[in-house]
Short mmCIF file of C-alpha atoms in Angstrom, two decimals:
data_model
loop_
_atom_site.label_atom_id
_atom_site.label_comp_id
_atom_site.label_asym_id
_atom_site.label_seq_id
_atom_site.Cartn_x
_atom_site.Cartn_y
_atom_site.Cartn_z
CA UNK P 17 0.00 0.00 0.00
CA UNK P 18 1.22 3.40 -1.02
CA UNK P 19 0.71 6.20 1.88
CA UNK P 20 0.74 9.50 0.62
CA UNK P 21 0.19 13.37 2.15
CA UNK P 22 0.68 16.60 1.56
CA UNK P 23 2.68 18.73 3.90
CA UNK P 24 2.49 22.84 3.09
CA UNK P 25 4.01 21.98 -0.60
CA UNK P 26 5.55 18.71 -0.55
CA UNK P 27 4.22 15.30 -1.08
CA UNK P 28 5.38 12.20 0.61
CA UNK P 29 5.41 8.43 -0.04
CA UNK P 30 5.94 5.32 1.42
CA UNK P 31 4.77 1.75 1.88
CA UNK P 32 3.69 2.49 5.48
CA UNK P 33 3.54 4.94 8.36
CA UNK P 34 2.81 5.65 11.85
CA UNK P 35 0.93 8.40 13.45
CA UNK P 36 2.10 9.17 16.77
CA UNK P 37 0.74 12.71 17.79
CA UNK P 38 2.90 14.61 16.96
CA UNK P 39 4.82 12.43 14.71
CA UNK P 40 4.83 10.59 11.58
CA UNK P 41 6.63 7.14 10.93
CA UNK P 42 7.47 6.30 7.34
CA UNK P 43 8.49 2.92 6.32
CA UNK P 44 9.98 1.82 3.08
CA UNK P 45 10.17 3.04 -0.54
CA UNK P 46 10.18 6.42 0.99
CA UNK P 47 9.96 9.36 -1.27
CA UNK P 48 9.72 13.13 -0.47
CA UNK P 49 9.18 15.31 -3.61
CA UNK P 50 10.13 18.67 -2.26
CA UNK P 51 9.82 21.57 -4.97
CA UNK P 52 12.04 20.13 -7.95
CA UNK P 53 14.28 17.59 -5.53
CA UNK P 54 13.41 14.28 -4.67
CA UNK P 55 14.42 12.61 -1.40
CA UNK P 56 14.19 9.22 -1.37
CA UNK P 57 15.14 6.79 2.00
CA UNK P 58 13.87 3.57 3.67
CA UNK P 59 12.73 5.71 6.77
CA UNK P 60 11.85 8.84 7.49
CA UNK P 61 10.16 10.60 10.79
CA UNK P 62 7.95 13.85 9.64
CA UNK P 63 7.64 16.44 12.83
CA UNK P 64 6.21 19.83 13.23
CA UNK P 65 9.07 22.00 11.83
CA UNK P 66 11.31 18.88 10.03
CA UNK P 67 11.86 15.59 8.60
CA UNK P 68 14.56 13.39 9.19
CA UNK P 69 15.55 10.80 6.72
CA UNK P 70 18.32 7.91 6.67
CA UNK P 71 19.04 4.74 5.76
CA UNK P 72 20.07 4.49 1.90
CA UNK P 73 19.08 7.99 1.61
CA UNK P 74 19.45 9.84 -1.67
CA UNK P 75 18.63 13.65 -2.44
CA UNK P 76 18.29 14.23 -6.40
CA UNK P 77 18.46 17.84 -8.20
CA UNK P 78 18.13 17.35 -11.76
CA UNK P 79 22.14 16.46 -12.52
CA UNK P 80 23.09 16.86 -8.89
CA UNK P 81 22.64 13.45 -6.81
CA UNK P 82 23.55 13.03 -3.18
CA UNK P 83 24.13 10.11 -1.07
CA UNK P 84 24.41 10.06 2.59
CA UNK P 85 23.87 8.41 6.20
CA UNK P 86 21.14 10.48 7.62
CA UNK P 87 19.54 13.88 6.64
CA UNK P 88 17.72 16.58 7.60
CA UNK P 89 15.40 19.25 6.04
CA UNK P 90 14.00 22.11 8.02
CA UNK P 91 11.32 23.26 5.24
CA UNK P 92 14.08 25.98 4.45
CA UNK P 93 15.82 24.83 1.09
CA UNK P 94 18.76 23.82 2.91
CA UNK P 95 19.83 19.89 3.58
CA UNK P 96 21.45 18.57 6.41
CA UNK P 97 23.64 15.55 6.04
CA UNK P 98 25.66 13.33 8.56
CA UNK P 99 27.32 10.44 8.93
CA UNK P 100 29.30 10.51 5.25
CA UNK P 101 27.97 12.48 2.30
CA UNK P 102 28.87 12.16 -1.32
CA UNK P 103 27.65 14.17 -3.84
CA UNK P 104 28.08 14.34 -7.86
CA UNK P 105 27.06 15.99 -11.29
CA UNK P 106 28.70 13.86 -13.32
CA UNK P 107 31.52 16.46 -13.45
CA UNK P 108 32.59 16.73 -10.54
CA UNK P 109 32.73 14.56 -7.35
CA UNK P 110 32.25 15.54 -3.36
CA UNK P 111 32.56 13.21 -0.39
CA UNK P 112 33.07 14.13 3.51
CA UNK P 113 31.99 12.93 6.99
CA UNK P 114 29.35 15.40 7.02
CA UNK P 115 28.19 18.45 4.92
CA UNK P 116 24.80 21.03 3.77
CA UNK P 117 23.57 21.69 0.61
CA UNK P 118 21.75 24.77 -0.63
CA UNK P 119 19.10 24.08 -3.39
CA UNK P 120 18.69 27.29 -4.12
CA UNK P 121 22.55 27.54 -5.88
CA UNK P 122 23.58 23.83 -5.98
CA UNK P 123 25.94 24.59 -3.28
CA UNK P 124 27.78 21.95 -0.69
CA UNK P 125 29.48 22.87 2.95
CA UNK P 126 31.47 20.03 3.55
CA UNK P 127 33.84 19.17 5.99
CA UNK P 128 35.96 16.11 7.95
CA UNK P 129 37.81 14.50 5.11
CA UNK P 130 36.85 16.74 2.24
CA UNK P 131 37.82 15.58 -0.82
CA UNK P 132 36.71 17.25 -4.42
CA UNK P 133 37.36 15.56 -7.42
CA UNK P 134 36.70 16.20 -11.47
CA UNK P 135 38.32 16.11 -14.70
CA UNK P 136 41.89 15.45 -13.31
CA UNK P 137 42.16 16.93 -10.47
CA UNK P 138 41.85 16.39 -6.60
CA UNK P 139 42.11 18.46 -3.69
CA UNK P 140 41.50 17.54 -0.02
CA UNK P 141 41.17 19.78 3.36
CA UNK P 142 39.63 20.14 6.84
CA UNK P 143 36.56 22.02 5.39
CA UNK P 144 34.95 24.04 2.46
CA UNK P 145 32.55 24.82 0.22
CA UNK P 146 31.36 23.76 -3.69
CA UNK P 147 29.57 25.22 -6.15
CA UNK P 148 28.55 22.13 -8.76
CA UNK P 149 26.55 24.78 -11.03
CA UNK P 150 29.61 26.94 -11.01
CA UNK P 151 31.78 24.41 -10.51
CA UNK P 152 33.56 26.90 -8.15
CA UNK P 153 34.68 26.10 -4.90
CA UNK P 154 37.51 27.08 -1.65
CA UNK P 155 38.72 24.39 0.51
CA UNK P 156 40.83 25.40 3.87
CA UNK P 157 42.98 23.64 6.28
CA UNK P 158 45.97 21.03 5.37
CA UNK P 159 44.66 21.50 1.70
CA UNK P 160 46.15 18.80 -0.88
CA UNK P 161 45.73 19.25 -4.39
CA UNK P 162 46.44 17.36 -7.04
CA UNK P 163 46.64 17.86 -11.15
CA UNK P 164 47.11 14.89 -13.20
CA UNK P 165 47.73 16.93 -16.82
CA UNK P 166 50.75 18.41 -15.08
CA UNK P 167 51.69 16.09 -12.20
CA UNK P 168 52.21 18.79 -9.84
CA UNK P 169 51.15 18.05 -6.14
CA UNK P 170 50.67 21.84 -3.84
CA UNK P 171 50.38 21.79 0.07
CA UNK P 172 48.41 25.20 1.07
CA UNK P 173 46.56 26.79 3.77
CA UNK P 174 43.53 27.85 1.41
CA UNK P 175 42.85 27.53 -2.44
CA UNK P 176 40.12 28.74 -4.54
CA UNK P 177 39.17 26.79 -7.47
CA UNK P 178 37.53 28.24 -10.65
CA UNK P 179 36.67 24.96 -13.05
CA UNK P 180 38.97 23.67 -15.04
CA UNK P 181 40.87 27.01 -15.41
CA UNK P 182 42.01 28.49 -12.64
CA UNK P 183 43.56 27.99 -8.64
CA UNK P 184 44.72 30.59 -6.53
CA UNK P 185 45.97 29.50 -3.45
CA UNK P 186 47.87 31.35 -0.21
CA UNK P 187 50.48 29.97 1.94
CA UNK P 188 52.16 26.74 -0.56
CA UNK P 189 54.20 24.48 -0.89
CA UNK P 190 54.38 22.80 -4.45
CA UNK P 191 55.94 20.06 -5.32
CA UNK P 192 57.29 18.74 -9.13
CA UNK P 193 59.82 16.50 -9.47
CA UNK P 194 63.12 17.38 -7.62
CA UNK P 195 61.76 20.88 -7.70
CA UNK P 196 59.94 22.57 -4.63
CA UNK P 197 58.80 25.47 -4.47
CA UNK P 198 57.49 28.05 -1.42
CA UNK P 199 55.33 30.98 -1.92
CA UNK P 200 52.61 32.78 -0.22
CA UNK P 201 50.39 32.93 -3.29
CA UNK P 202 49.93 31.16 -6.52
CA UNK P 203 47.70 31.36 -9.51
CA UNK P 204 47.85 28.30 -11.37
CA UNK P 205 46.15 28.64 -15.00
CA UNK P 206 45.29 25.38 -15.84
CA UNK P 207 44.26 25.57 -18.95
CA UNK P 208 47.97 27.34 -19.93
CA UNK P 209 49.97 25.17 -17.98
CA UNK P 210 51.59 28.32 -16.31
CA UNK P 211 51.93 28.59 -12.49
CA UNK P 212 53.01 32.00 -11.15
CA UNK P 213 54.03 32.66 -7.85
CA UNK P 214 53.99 36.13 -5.67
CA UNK P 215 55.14 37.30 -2.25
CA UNK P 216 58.76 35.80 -1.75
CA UNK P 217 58.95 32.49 -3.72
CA UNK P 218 61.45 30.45 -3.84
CA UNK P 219 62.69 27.36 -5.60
CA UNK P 220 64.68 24.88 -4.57
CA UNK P 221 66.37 21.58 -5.38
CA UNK P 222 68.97 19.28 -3.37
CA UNK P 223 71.44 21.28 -4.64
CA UNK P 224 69.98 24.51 -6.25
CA UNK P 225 67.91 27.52 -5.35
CA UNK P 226 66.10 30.70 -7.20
CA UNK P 227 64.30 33.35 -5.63
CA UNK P 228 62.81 36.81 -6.77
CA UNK P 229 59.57 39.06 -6.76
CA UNK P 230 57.85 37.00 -8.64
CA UNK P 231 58.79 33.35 -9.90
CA UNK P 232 56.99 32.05 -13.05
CA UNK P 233 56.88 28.14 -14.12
CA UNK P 234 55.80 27.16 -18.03
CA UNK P 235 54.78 22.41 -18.14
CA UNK P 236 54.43 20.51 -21.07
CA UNK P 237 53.59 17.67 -21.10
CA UNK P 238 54.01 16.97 -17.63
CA UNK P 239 57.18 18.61 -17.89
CA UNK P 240 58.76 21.58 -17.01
CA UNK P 241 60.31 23.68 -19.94
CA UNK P 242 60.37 27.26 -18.70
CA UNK P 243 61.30 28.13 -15.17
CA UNK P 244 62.29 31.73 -14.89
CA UNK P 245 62.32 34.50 -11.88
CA UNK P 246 61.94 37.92 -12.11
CA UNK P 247 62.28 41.04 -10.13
CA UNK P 248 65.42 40.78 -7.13
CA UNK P 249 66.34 37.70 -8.73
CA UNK P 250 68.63 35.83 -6.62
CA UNK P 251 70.24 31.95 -6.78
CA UNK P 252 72.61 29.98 -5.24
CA UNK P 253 74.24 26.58 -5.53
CA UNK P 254 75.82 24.17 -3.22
CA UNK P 255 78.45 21.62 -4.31
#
């Protein structure tokens, strides 16, 4: 038997339920069809200001699917997910210990174990927040990213991601091949394969280093061909 009600403008299903004043139990095949997203859950308890879902739950948005332990909506356009969330468009992927996501702007606030992932690319932190419509997000705290095209691996205290174009990150350490190199910001065009950093870089190997106002960094291939300072250059080498 299907149960179904309305509640102020959303409609909810199940297989059975429970009426316990004020309360209602929902059993199995649970579906809430909430404005254009579609919860779905094996239980669900319906109170006077929320409903809680979990087990196998699943919140839909067109593209935009999200998996998680146990949820919670407050009848505000904002979802509340615990207990491991992971959410994807396709594009890109999201997965944490816990997290929110606005409907209104297909936006995530994720944190414990925040990991992003899309189109060759990774980066993990503490905490952050994703835009999949955008496909815009910043991610803080023992940040790790990643870039396959270029094999580069950078170690920052924040970083802002614009698509597949663009990171600009603050307080890094990047890492490629023998070569590290320190900087307190970096804009990393990934579409150009050119990394520039600003505010005292430097660059060093086991046995070389290269510092100056600004230090610029051309990859090929996964390869660096062009690594040039400019402004106060300054090098050294040890024997």
């Amino acid at each position: 038997m299907i149960f179904l009600f309305f509640l102020v403008s959303y409609t909810v299903r199940a297989d059975s339920s429970i009426y316990i004043e004020p309360y209602t139990y929902l059993y199995d095949n649970v579906e809430l069809i909430i404005d254009t997203v579609t919860v779905t859950s094996d239980r669900a308890l319906v109170t006077e200001d929320s409903v809680r879902v979990w087990s196998n739950l699943r919140i839909e948005k067109e593209d935009l699917v999200i998996y998680g332990g146990l949820g919670r909506y407050f009848f505000d356009r904002i979802y509340y997910i615990e207990n491991g969330i992971e959410a994807e468009n396709g594009k890109d992927t999201l997965t944490a210990g816990e997290g929110v996501l606005y409907e209104e702007r297909d936006e995530a606030y994720a944190r414990d174990s925040l990991v992003v992932r899309g189109r060759g690319k990774s980066i993990k932190g503490n905490e952050g927040f994703y835009n999949f419509e955008k496909r815009e997000g910043v991610v803080w705290s023992n940040v790790l990213f990643k870039s396959e095209k270029d094999t580069i691996e950078l170690a920052c205290d924040t970083l802002r991601v614009y698509g597949d174009t663009l990171v600009v990150a603050r307080g890094n350490t990047l890492t490629k091949g023998r070569f590290k190199v320190y900087s307190d910001t970096l804009r990393y065009y990934m579409d150009k394969d050119l990394l520039m950093f600003f505010g005292r870089p430097v660059v060093v190997t086991d046995k070389d280093s290269l510092s100056g106002d600004y230090i610029e960094m051309m990859i090929n291939e996964g390869e660096i061909i062009e690594l040039r300072a400019k402004g106060n250059v300054r090098g050294s080498r040890r024997e």
